[in-house]
Coordinates of C-alpha atoms in Angstrom, one line a residue:
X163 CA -9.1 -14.4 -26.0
X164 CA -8.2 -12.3 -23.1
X165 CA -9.8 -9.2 -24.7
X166 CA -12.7 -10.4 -26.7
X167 CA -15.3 -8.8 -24.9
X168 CA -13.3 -5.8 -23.9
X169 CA -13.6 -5.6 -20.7
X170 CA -10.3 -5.7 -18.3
X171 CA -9.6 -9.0 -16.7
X172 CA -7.2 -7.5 -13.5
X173 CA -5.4 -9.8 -10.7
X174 CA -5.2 -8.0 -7.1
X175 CA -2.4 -9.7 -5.2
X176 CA -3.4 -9.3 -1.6
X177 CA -6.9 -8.1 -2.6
X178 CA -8.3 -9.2 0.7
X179 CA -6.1 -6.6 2.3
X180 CA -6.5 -3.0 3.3
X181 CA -5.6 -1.6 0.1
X182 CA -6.4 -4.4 -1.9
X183 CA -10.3 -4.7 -1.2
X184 CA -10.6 -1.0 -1.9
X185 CA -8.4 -1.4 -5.0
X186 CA -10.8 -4.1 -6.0
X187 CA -13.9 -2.6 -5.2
X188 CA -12.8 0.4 -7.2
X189 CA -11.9 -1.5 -10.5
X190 CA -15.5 -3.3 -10.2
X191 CA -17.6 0.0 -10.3
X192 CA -15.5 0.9 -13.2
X193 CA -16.7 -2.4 -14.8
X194 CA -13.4 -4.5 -14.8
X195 CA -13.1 -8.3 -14.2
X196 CA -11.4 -8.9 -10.9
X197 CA -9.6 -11.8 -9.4
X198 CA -8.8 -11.5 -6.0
X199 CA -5.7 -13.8 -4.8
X200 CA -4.6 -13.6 -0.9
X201 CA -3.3 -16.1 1.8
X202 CA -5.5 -14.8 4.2
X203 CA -1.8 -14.2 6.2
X204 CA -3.3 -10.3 7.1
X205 CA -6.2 -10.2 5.0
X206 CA -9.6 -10.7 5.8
X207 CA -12.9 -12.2 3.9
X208 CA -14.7 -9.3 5.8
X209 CA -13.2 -6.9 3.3
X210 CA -14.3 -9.1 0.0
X211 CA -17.6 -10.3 1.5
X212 CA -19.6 -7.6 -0.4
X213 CA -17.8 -8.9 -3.5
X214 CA -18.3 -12.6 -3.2
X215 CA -22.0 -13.1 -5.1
X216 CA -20.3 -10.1 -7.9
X217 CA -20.9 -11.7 -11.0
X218 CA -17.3 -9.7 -12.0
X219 CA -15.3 -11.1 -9.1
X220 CA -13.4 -14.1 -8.2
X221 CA -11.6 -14.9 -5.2
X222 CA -8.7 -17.9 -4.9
X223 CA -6.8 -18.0 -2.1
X224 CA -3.6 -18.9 -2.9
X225 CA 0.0 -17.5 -1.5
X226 CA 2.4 -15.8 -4.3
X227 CA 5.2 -17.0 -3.1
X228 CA 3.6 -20.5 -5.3
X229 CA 3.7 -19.7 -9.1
X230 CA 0.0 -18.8 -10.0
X231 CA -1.5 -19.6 -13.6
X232 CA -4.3 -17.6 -15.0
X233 CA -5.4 -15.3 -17.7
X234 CA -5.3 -11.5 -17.4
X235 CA -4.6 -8.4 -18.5
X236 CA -3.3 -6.3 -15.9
X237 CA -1.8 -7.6 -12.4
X238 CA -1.2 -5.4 -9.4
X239 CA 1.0 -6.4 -7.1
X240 CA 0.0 -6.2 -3.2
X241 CA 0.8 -8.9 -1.9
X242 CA 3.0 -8.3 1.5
X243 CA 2.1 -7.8 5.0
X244 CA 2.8 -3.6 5.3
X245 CA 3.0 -3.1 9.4
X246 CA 5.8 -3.6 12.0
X247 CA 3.4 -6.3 14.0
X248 CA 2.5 -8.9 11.0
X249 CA 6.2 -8.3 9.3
X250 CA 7.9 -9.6 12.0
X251 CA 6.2 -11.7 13.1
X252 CA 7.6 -13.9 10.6
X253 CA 10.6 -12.2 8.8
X254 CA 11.9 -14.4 6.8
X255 CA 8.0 -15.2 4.8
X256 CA 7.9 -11.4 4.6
X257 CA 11.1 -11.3 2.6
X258 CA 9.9 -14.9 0.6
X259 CA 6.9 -12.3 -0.1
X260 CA 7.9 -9.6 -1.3
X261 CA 11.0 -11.5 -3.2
X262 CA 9.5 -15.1 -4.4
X263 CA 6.0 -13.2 -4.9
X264 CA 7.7 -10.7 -7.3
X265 CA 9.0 -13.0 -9.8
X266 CA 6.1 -15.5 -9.3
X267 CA 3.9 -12.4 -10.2
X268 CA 6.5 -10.8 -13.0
X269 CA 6.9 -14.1 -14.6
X270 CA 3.3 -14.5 -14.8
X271 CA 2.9 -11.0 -16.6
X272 CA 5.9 -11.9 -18.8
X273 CA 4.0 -15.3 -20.4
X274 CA 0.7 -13.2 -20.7
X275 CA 2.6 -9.7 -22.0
X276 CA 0.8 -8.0 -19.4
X277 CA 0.8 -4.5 -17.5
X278 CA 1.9 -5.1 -14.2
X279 CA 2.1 -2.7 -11.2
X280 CA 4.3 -3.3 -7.8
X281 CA 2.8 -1.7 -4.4
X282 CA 6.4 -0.5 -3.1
X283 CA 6.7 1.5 0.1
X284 CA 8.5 4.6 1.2
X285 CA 10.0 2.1 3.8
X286 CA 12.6 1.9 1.1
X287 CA 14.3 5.3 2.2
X288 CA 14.7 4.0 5.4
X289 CA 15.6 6.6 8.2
X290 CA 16.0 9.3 5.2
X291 CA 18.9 11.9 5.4
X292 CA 16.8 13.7 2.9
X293 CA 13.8 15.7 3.8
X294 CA 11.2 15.6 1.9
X295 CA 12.1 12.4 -0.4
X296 CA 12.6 12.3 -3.9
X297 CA 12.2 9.3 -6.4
X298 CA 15.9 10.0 -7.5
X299 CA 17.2 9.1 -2.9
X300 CA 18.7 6.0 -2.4
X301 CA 18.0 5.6 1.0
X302 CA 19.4 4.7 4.3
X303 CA 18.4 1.3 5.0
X304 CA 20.0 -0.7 7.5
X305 CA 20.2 -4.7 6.2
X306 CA 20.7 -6.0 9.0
X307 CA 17.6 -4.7 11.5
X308 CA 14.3 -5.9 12.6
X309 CA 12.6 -3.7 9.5
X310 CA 14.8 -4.9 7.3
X311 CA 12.8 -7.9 6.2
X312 CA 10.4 -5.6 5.0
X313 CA 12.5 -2.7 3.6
X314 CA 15.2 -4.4 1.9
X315 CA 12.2 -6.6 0.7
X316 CA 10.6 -4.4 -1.4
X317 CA 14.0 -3.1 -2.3
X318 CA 14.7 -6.2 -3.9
X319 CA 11.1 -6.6 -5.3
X320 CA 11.9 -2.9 -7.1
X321 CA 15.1 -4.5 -8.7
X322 CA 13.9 -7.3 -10.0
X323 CA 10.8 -4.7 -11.2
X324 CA 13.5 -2.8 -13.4
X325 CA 15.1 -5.7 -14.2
X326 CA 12.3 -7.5 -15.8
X327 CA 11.3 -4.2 -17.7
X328 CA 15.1 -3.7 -19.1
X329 CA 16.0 -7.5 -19.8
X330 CA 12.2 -8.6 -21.1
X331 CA 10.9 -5.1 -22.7
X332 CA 7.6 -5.6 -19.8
X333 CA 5.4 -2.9 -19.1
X334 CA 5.8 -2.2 -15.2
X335 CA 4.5 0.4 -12.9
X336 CA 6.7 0.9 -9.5
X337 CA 4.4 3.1 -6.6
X338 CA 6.1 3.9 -3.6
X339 CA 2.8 4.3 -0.9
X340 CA 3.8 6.6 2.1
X341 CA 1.5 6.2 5.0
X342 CA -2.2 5.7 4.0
X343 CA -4.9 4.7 6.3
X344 CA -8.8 4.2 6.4
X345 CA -11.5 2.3 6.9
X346 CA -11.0 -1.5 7.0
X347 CA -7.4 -1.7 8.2
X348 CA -7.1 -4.2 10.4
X349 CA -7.5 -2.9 14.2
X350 CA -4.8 -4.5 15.8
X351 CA -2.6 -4.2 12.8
X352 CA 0.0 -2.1 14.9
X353 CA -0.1 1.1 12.3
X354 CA -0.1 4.4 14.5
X355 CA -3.4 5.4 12.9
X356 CA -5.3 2.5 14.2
X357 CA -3.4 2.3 17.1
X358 CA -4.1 5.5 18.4
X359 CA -8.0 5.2 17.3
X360 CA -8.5 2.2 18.6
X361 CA -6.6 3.2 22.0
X362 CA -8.4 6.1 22.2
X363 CA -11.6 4.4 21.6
X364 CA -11.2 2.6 24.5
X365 CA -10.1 5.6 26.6
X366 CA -7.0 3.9 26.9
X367 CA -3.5 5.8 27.4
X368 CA -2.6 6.8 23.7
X369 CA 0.8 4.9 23.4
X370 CA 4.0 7.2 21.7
X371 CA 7.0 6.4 20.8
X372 CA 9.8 8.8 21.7
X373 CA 8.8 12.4 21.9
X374 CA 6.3 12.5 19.2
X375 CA 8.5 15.0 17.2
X376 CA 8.6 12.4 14.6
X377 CA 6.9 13.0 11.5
X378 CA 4.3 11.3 9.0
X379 CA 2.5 12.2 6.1
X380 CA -0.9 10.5 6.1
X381 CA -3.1 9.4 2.9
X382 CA -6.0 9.1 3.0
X383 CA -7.1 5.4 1.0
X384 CA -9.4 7.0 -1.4
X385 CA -6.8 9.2 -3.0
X386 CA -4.2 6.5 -2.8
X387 CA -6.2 4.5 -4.9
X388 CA -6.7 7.3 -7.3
X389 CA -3.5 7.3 -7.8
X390 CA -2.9 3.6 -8.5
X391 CA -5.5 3.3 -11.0
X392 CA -4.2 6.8 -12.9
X393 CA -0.9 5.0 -12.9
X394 CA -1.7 1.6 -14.1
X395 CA -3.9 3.4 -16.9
X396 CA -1.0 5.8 -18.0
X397 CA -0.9 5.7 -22.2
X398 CA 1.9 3.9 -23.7
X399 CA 4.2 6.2 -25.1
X400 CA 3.4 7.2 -29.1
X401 CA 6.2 4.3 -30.2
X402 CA 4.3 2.0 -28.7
X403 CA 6.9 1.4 -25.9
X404 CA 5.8 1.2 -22.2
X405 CA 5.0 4.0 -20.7
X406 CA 6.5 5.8 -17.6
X407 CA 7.6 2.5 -15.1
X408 CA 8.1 4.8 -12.2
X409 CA 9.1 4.2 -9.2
X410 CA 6.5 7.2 -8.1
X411 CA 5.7 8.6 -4.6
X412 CA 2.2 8.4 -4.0
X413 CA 1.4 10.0 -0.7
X414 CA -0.1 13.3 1.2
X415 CA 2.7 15.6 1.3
X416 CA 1.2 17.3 4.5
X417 CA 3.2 16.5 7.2
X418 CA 2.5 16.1 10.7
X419 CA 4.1 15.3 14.2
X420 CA 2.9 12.2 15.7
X421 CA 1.8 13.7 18.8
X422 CA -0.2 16.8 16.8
X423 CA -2.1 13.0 15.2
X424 CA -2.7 12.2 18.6
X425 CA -3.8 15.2 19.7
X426 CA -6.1 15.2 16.7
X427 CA -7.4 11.6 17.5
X428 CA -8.1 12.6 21.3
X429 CA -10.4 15.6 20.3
X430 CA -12.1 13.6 17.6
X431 CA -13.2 10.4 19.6
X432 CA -13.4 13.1 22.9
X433 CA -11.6 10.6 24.4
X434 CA -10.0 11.0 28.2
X435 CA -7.3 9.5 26.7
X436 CA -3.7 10.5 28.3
X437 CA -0.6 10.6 26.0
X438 CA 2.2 8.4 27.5
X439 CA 5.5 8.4 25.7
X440 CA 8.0 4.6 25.3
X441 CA 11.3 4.1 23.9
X442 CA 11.3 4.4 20.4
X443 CA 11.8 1.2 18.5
X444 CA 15.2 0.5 16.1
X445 CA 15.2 1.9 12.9
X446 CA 11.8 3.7 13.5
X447 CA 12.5 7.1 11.2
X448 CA 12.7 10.6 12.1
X449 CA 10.9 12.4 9.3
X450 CA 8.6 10.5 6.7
X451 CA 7.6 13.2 3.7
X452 CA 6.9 12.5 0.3
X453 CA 8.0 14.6 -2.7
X454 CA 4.6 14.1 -5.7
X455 CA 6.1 16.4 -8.2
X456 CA 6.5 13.3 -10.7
X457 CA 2.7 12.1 -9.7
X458 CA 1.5 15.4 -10.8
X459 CA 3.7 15.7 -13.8
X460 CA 2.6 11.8 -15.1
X461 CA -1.1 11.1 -13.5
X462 CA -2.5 14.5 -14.5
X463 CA -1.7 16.6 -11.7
X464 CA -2.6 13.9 -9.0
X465 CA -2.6 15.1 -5.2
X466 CA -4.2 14.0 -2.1
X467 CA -8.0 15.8 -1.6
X468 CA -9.1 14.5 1.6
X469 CA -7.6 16.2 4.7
X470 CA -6.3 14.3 8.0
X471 CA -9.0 15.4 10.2
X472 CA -11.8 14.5 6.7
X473 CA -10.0 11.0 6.9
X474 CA -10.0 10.7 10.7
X475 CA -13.6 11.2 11.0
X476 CA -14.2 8.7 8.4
X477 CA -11.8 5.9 9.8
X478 CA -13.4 6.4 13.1
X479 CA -16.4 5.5 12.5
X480 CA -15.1 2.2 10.8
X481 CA -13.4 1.4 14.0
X482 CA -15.9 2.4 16.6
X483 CA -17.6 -1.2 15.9
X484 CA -14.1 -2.9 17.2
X485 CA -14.0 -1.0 20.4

Protein backbone atom coordinates (compact mmCIF):
# COMPACT_ATOMS: atom_id res chain seq x y z
CA UNK A 1 0.00 0.00 0.00
CA UNK A 2 3.09 1.98 0.51
CA UNK A 3 3.66 2.27 -3.23
CA UNK A 4 0.33 2.40 -4.83
CA UNK A 5 0.49 5.60 -6.32
CA UNK A 6 4.16 5.56 -6.94
CA UNK A 7 5.25 8.25 -5.51
CA UNK A 8 8.19 7.99 -2.58
CA UNK A 9 6.85 8.30 0.95
CA UNK A 10 10.59 9.40 2.68
CA UNK A 11 11.15 10.12 6.68
CA UNK A 12 13.84 12.99 7.35
CA UNK A 13 15.03 12.44 10.90
CA UNK A 14 16.08 15.86 12.10
CA UNK A 15 14.38 17.45 9.02
CA UNK A 16 14.00 20.75 10.88
CA UNK A 17 17.73 21.00 10.97
CA UNK A 18 20.33 22.52 8.81
CA UNK A 19 20.68 19.80 6.46
CA UNK A 20 17.54 18.27 7.03
CA UNK A 21 15.18 21.25 5.80
CA UNK A 22 17.27 21.48 2.71
CA UNK A 23 17.18 17.69 2.36
CA UNK A 24 13.45 18.00 2.54
CA UNK A 25 12.92 20.77 0.47
CA UNK A 26 14.89 19.06 -2.16
CA UNK A 27 12.95 15.61 -2.13
CA UNK A 28 9.61 17.82 -2.45
CA UNK A 29 10.53 19.59 -5.77
CA UNK A 30 11.40 16.19 -7.02
CA UNK A 31 7.77 15.19 -6.10
CA UNK A 32 8.29 12.84 -3.03
CA UNK A 33 6.12 12.48 0.15
CA UNK A 34 8.02 13.90 3.08
CA UNK A 35 7.66 13.39 6.74
CA UNK A 36 9.59 15.53 8.77
CA UNK A 37 10.34 14.18 12.51
CA UNK A 38 12.59 16.47 14.93
CA UNK A 39 12.62 17.34 18.70
CA UNK A 40 13.06 20.83 18.02
CA UNK A 41 16.55 20.14 20.37
CA UNK A 42 18.68 22.28 17.43
CA UNK A 43 16.15 22.49 14.89
CA UNK A 44 14.01 25.19 14.00
CA UNK A 45 10.24 25.61 12.51
CA UNK A 46 11.77 28.60 10.64
CA UNK A 47 13.47 26.17 8.40
CA UNK A 48 10.07 23.97 7.62
CA UNK A 49 7.72 26.96 7.74
CA UNK A 50 7.65 27.19 3.86
CA UNK A 51 6.74 23.51 3.98
CA UNK A 52 3.92 23.53 6.52
CA UNK A 53 0.67 24.26 4.11
CA UNK A 54 2.72 21.51 1.35
CA UNK A 55 0.13 19.26 0.47
CA UNK A 56 3.35 16.57 0.21
CA UNK A 57 4.67 17.33 3.75
CA UNK A 58 4.12 16.36 7.20
CA UNK A 59 5.78 17.40 10.17
CA UNK A 60 5.64 15.38 13.87
CA UNK A 61 7.79 16.28 16.29
CA UNK A 62 8.83 13.53 18.10
CA UNK A 63 12.52 12.53 19.52
CA UNK A 64 14.17 9.20 17.89
CA UNK A 65 15.52 8.14 20.76
CA UNK A 66 11.30 6.94 21.33
CA UNK A 67 10.55 4.09 18.78
CA UNK A 68 8.48 5.84 15.93
CA UNK A 69 5.67 3.91 13.82
CA UNK A 70 4.79 4.92 10.37
CA UNK A 71 4.73 3.86 6.82
CA UNK A 72 7.55 4.68 4.37
CA UNK A 73 9.75 3.87 1.85
CA UNK A 74 12.98 5.36 2.45
CA UNK A 75 14.27 6.84 5.91
CA UNK A 76 17.24 9.19 6.22
CA UNK A 77 18.77 9.36 9.19
CA UNK A 78 19.74 13.00 10.61
CA UNK A 79 18.88 13.08 13.65
CA UNK A 80 21.88 14.41 16.08
CA UNK A 81 22.98 17.66 17.10
CA UNK A 82 26.43 18.18 14.64
CA UNK A 83 28.38 21.24 16.55
CA UNK A 84 30.76 21.42 19.59
CA UNK A 85 28.08 23.94 21.47
CA UNK A 86 24.70 21.87 21.25
CA UNK A 87 26.76 18.30 21.66
CA UNK A 88 27.91 19.18 24.82
CA UNK A 89 25.76 20.73 26.13
CA UNK A 90 24.24 17.62 26.96
CA UNK A 91 26.56 14.65 26.22
CA UNK A 92 25.12 11.94 27.38
CA UNK A 93 21.41 12.68 25.02
CA UNK A 94 23.89 13.24 22.15
CA UNK A 95 25.21 9.70 22.49
CA UNK A 96 21.27 8.40 23.49
CA UNK A 97 20.87 10.11 19.85
CA UNK A 98 23.01 8.99 17.79
CA UNK A 99 22.85 5.31 19.58
CA UNK A 100 19.07 4.75 20.75
CA UNK A 101 18.01 6.86 17.49
CA UNK A 102 19.91 4.40 15.24
CA UNK A 103 18.15 1.28 16.22
CA UNK A 104 14.84 3.09 16.82
CA UNK A 105 15.27 4.25 13.14
CA UNK A 106 16.98 0.78 11.77
CA UNK A 107 14.31 -1.26 13.42
CA UNK A 108 11.81 0.76 11.86
CA UNK A 109 13.28 0.17 8.30
CA UNK A 110 13.68 -3.49 9.20
CA UNK A 111 9.61 -4.07 9.82
CA UNK A 112 8.87 -1.92 6.62
CA UNK A 113 12.01 -3.54 4.42
CA UNK A 114 13.02 -0.13 3.62
CA UNK A 115 16.13 1.85 2.23
CA UNK A 116 17.68 3.62 4.92
CA UNK A 117 20.53 6.12 4.87
CA UNK A 118 22.77 7.26 8.22
CA UNK A 119 24.19 11.02 8.12
CA UNK A 120 27.63 9.98 9.72
CA UNK A 121 30.43 12.57 10.13
CA UNK A 122 34.13 12.69 9.41
CA UNK A 123 34.30 13.34 13.22
CA UNK A 124 34.76 9.63 13.20
CA UNK A 125 38.53 9.96 12.11
CA UNK A 126 39.15 11.95 14.96
CA UNK A 127 42.49 13.97 15.05
CA UNK A 128 43.51 11.81 11.71
CA UNK A 129 47.18 10.57 11.36
CA UNK A 130 46.17 10.21 7.76
CA UNK A 131 46.05 13.09 5.51
CA UNK A 132 43.68 13.26 3.26
CA UNK A 133 41.15 10.42 4.77
CA UNK A 134 40.11 7.46 3.14
CA UNK A 135 36.87 5.30 3.85
CA UNK A 136 39.20 2.28 4.48
CA UNK A 137 41.19 4.84 8.17
CA UNK A 138 40.04 3.77 11.31
CA UNK A 139 40.59 6.77 13.09
CA UNK A 140 42.08 8.24 16.09
CA UNK A 141 39.33 8.90 18.37
CA UNK A 142 39.85 9.56 21.92
CA UNK A 143 36.79 7.75 24.11
CA UNK A 144 37.14 9.38 26.75
CA UNK A 145 37.11 13.48 25.68
CA UNK A 146 34.67 16.21 25.56
CA UNK A 147 33.97 15.21 21.63
CA UNK A 148 33.74 11.99 22.29
CA UNK A 149 29.90 11.93 22.86
CA UNK A 150 29.61 12.83 19.47
CA UNK A 151 32.44 10.97 17.68
CA UNK A 152 32.32 7.67 19.26
CA UNK A 153 28.45 8.29 18.79
CA UNK A 154 28.22 8.03 15.38
CA UNK A 155 30.91 5.41 15.52
CA UNK A 156 28.60 3.27 17.25
CA UNK A 157 25.52 4.38 15.05
CA UNK A 158 27.96 3.05 11.88
CA UNK A 159 28.19 -0.37 13.66
CA UNK A 160 25.13 -1.04 14.39
CA UNK A 161 24.57 0.36 10.42
CA UNK A 162 26.68 -2.69 9.21
CA UNK A 163 25.37 -4.82 11.60
CA UNK A 164 21.82 -4.54 10.72
CA UNK A 165 22.81 -4.83 6.91
CA UNK A 166 24.98 -8.25 7.62
CA UNK A 167 22.68 -9.92 10.31
CA UNK A 168 19.09 -8.69 8.60
CA UNK A 169 20.06 -8.50 4.66
CA UNK A 170 18.74 -4.31 4.98
CA UNK A 171 19.49 -1.99 2.41
CA UNK A 172 21.69 0.83 4.25
CA UNK A 173 23.53 3.82 2.94
CA UNK A 174 26.49 5.14 5.49
CA UNK A 175 27.70 9.10 4.34
CA UNK A 176 30.43 10.46 6.23
CA UNK A 177 29.63 14.62 5.77
CA UNK A 178 32.89 16.71 6.29
CA UNK A 179 32.30 20.24 7.01
CA UNK A 180 29.33 21.74 5.09
CA UNK A 181 27.82 25.01 5.69
CA UNK A 182 25.00 27.51 4.30
CA UNK A 183 22.20 29.27 4.53
CA UNK A 184 19.96 28.41 7.52
CA UNK A 185 22.49 27.05 10.07
CA UNK A 186 21.74 28.14 13.07
CA UNK A 187 23.76 31.58 14.01
CA UNK A 188 24.96 30.76 17.25
CA UNK A 189 25.43 27.16 16.50
CA UNK A 190 29.23 27.45 17.39
CA UNK A 191 30.49 26.05 13.71
CA UNK A 192 33.52 28.23 12.49
CA UNK A 193 31.65 29.29 9.40
CA UNK A 194 28.88 31.00 11.22
CA UNK A 195 30.95 31.99 13.81
CA UNK A 196 33.23 33.91 11.92
CA UNK A 197 30.24 35.47 9.69
CA UNK A 198 28.32 36.32 12.31
CA UNK A 199 31.46 37.92 14.24
CA UNK A 200 32.45 39.62 11.48
CA UNK A 201 29.00 40.89 10.81
CA UNK A 202 29.04 42.58 13.87
CA UNK A 203 32.57 43.94 13.38
CA UNK A 204 33.49 41.96 16.20
CA UNK A 205 37.14 40.43 16.74
CA UNK A 206 37.08 37.19 14.55
CA UNK A 207 37.73 34.53 17.36
CA UNK A 208 40.70 31.62 16.27
CA UNK A 209 41.67 28.92 17.81
CA UNK A 210 45.31 28.19 17.91
CA UNK A 211 47.39 29.58 15.02
CA UNK A 212 44.81 29.07 12.30
CA UNK A 213 47.24 26.56 10.57
CA UNK A 214 44.50 24.13 11.09
CA UNK A 215 42.77 22.94 8.19
CA UNK A 216 39.08 22.35 6.85
CA UNK A 217 37.48 21.36 3.82
CA UNK A 218 34.18 23.31 3.41
CA UNK A 219 30.84 22.01 1.44
CA UNK A 220 28.89 23.91 0.30
CA UNK A 221 24.89 22.48 1.35
CA UNK A 222 23.71 22.32 -2.12
CA UNK A 223 26.29 19.86 -3.29
CA UNK A 224 26.14 17.87 -0.10
CA UNK A 225 22.68 17.25 -0.77
CA UNK A 226 23.45 16.13 -4.20
CA UNK A 227 25.29 13.81 -2.93
CA UNK A 228 22.77 12.36 -0.41
CA UNK A 229 20.08 11.93 -2.82
CA UNK A 230 22.51 10.24 -5.65
CA UNK A 231 23.43 7.89 -2.82
CA UNK A 232 20.11 6.94 -1.40
CA UNK A 233 18.92 6.47 -5.19
CA UNK A 234 21.98 4.22 -6.10
CA UNK A 235 20.47 0.91 -8.23
CA UNK A 236 20.40 -2.21 -6.46
CA UNK A 237 22.85 -4.42 -7.76
CA UNK A 238 21.62 -6.80 -10.93
CA UNK A 239 20.90 -9.91 -8.11
CA UNK A 240 18.74 -7.87 -6.61
CA UNK A 241 20.98 -7.51 -3.52
CA UNK A 242 21.47 -3.95 -1.92
CA UNK A 243 23.46 -1.87 -3.42
CA UNK A 244 26.81 -0.17 -2.33
CA UNK A 245 26.08 0.55 1.82
CA UNK A 246 29.07 2.72 1.96
CA UNK A 247 30.35 4.33 4.45
CA UNK A 248 31.26 7.21 1.68
CA UNK A 249 33.07 10.69 2.19
CA UNK A 250 30.96 13.27 0.94
CA UNK A 251 32.78 16.61 1.18
CA UNK A 252 34.83 19.46 -0.77
CA UNK A 253 38.17 18.17 -0.99
CA UNK A 254 39.62 21.78 -1.20
CA UNK A 255 41.31 22.44 1.69
CA UNK A 256 41.81 25.56 3.52
CA UNK A 257 43.60 27.07 6.74
CA UNK A 258 41.28 28.49 9.15
CA UNK A 259 42.78 31.80 9.20
CA UNK A 260 42.93 31.92 4.96
CA UNK A 261 38.51 31.34 5.90
CA UNK A 262 38.82 34.22 8.01
CA UNK A 263 40.66 36.21 5.88
CA UNK A 264 38.13 35.32 3.26
CA UNK A 265 35.15 36.21 5.64
CA UNK A 266 36.75 39.77 6.59
CA UNK A 267 37.05 40.89 2.82
CA UNK A 268 33.62 39.58 2.05
CA UNK A 269 31.50 41.28 4.85
CA UNK A 270 34.41 44.28 4.60
CA UNK A 271 34.35 44.01 7.96
CA UNK A 272 37.00 45.97 10.44
CA UNK A 273 37.17 42.87 12.01
CA UNK A 274 40.60 41.93 13.86
CA UNK A 275 41.73 38.28 14.04
CA UNK A 276 42.49 37.33 17.72
CA UNK A 277 43.88 33.92 18.32
CA UNK A 278 42.68 31.49 21.90
CA UNK A 279 43.87 28.27 23.06
CA UNK A 280 42.77 25.60 20.99
CA UNK A 281 40.17 23.35 22.54
CA UNK A 282 40.89 19.32 23.34
CA UNK A 283 40.69 17.02 20.67
CA UNK A 284 40.08 19.86 18.10
CA UNK A 285 42.01 18.22 14.81
CA UNK A 286 44.88 19.32 12.97
CA UNK A 287 43.96 18.60 9.33
CA UNK A 288 40.29 17.73 8.20
CA UNK A 289 40.41 16.52 4.24
CA UNK A 290 38.26 14.25 2.61
CA UNK A 291 39.28 11.62 0.04
CA UNK A 292 35.76 11.35 -2.76
CA UNK A 293 37.34 8.88 -5.03
CA UNK A 294 34.59 6.23 -3.99
CA UNK A 295 31.70 9.25 -4.43
CA UNK A 296 32.83 9.62 -7.89
CA UNK A 297 33.32 5.97 -8.62
CA UNK A 298 29.45 5.11 -7.07
CA UNK A 299 27.28 8.52 -7.47
CA UNK A 300 28.41 9.11 -11.10
CA UNK A 301 31.40 11.10 -10.72
CA UNK A 302 30.00 13.32 -7.81
CA UNK A 303 32.14 16.44 -6.60
CA UNK A 304 31.60 19.60 -5.00
CA UNK A 305 30.61 22.69 -7.78
CA UNK A 306 30.19 25.61 -5.73
CA UNK A 307 33.51 27.31 -4.55
CA UNK A 308 34.15 28.69 -0.83
CA UNK A 309 34.07 32.24 -1.72
CA UNK A 310 30.40 31.21 -4.26
CA UNK A 311 29.16 29.73 -0.82
CA UNK A 312 30.34 32.48 1.39
CA UNK A 313 28.62 35.06 -0.50
CA UNK A 314 25.52 33.14 -0.39
CA UNK A 315 25.55 32.17 3.45
CA UNK A 316 26.16 35.85 4.09
CA UNK A 317 23.48 37.15 2.98
CA UNK A 318 21.33 34.47 4.99
CA UNK A 319 23.02 35.77 8.08
CA UNK A 320 23.14 39.39 7.58
CA UNK A 321 19.35 39.40 8.98
CA UNK A 322 20.80 38.00 12.47
CA UNK A 323 23.37 40.66 12.89
Amino acid sequence: MRNYNRRKRVLVSGGAGFLGSHLVERLLDRGDEVLCVDNLFTGSKRNIERFLAHPRFEFVRHDVTFPLYVEVDQIYNLACPASPVHYQHDPVQTTKTSVHGAINMLGLAKRLNARIFQASTSEVYGDPAIHPQSESYWGNVNPIGIRSCYDEGKRCAETLFFDYHRQHKLDIRVARIFNTYGPRMHPNDGRVVSNFIMQALRGEDITIYGDGSQTRSFCYVDDLIDGFIRFMDLSAGADGSPGFPGPINLGNPVEFTIRQLAEMVIRLTASPSKMIFKPLPADDPMQRKPDITLAKKYLNDWAPSVSLEEGLNKTIRYFEEFA
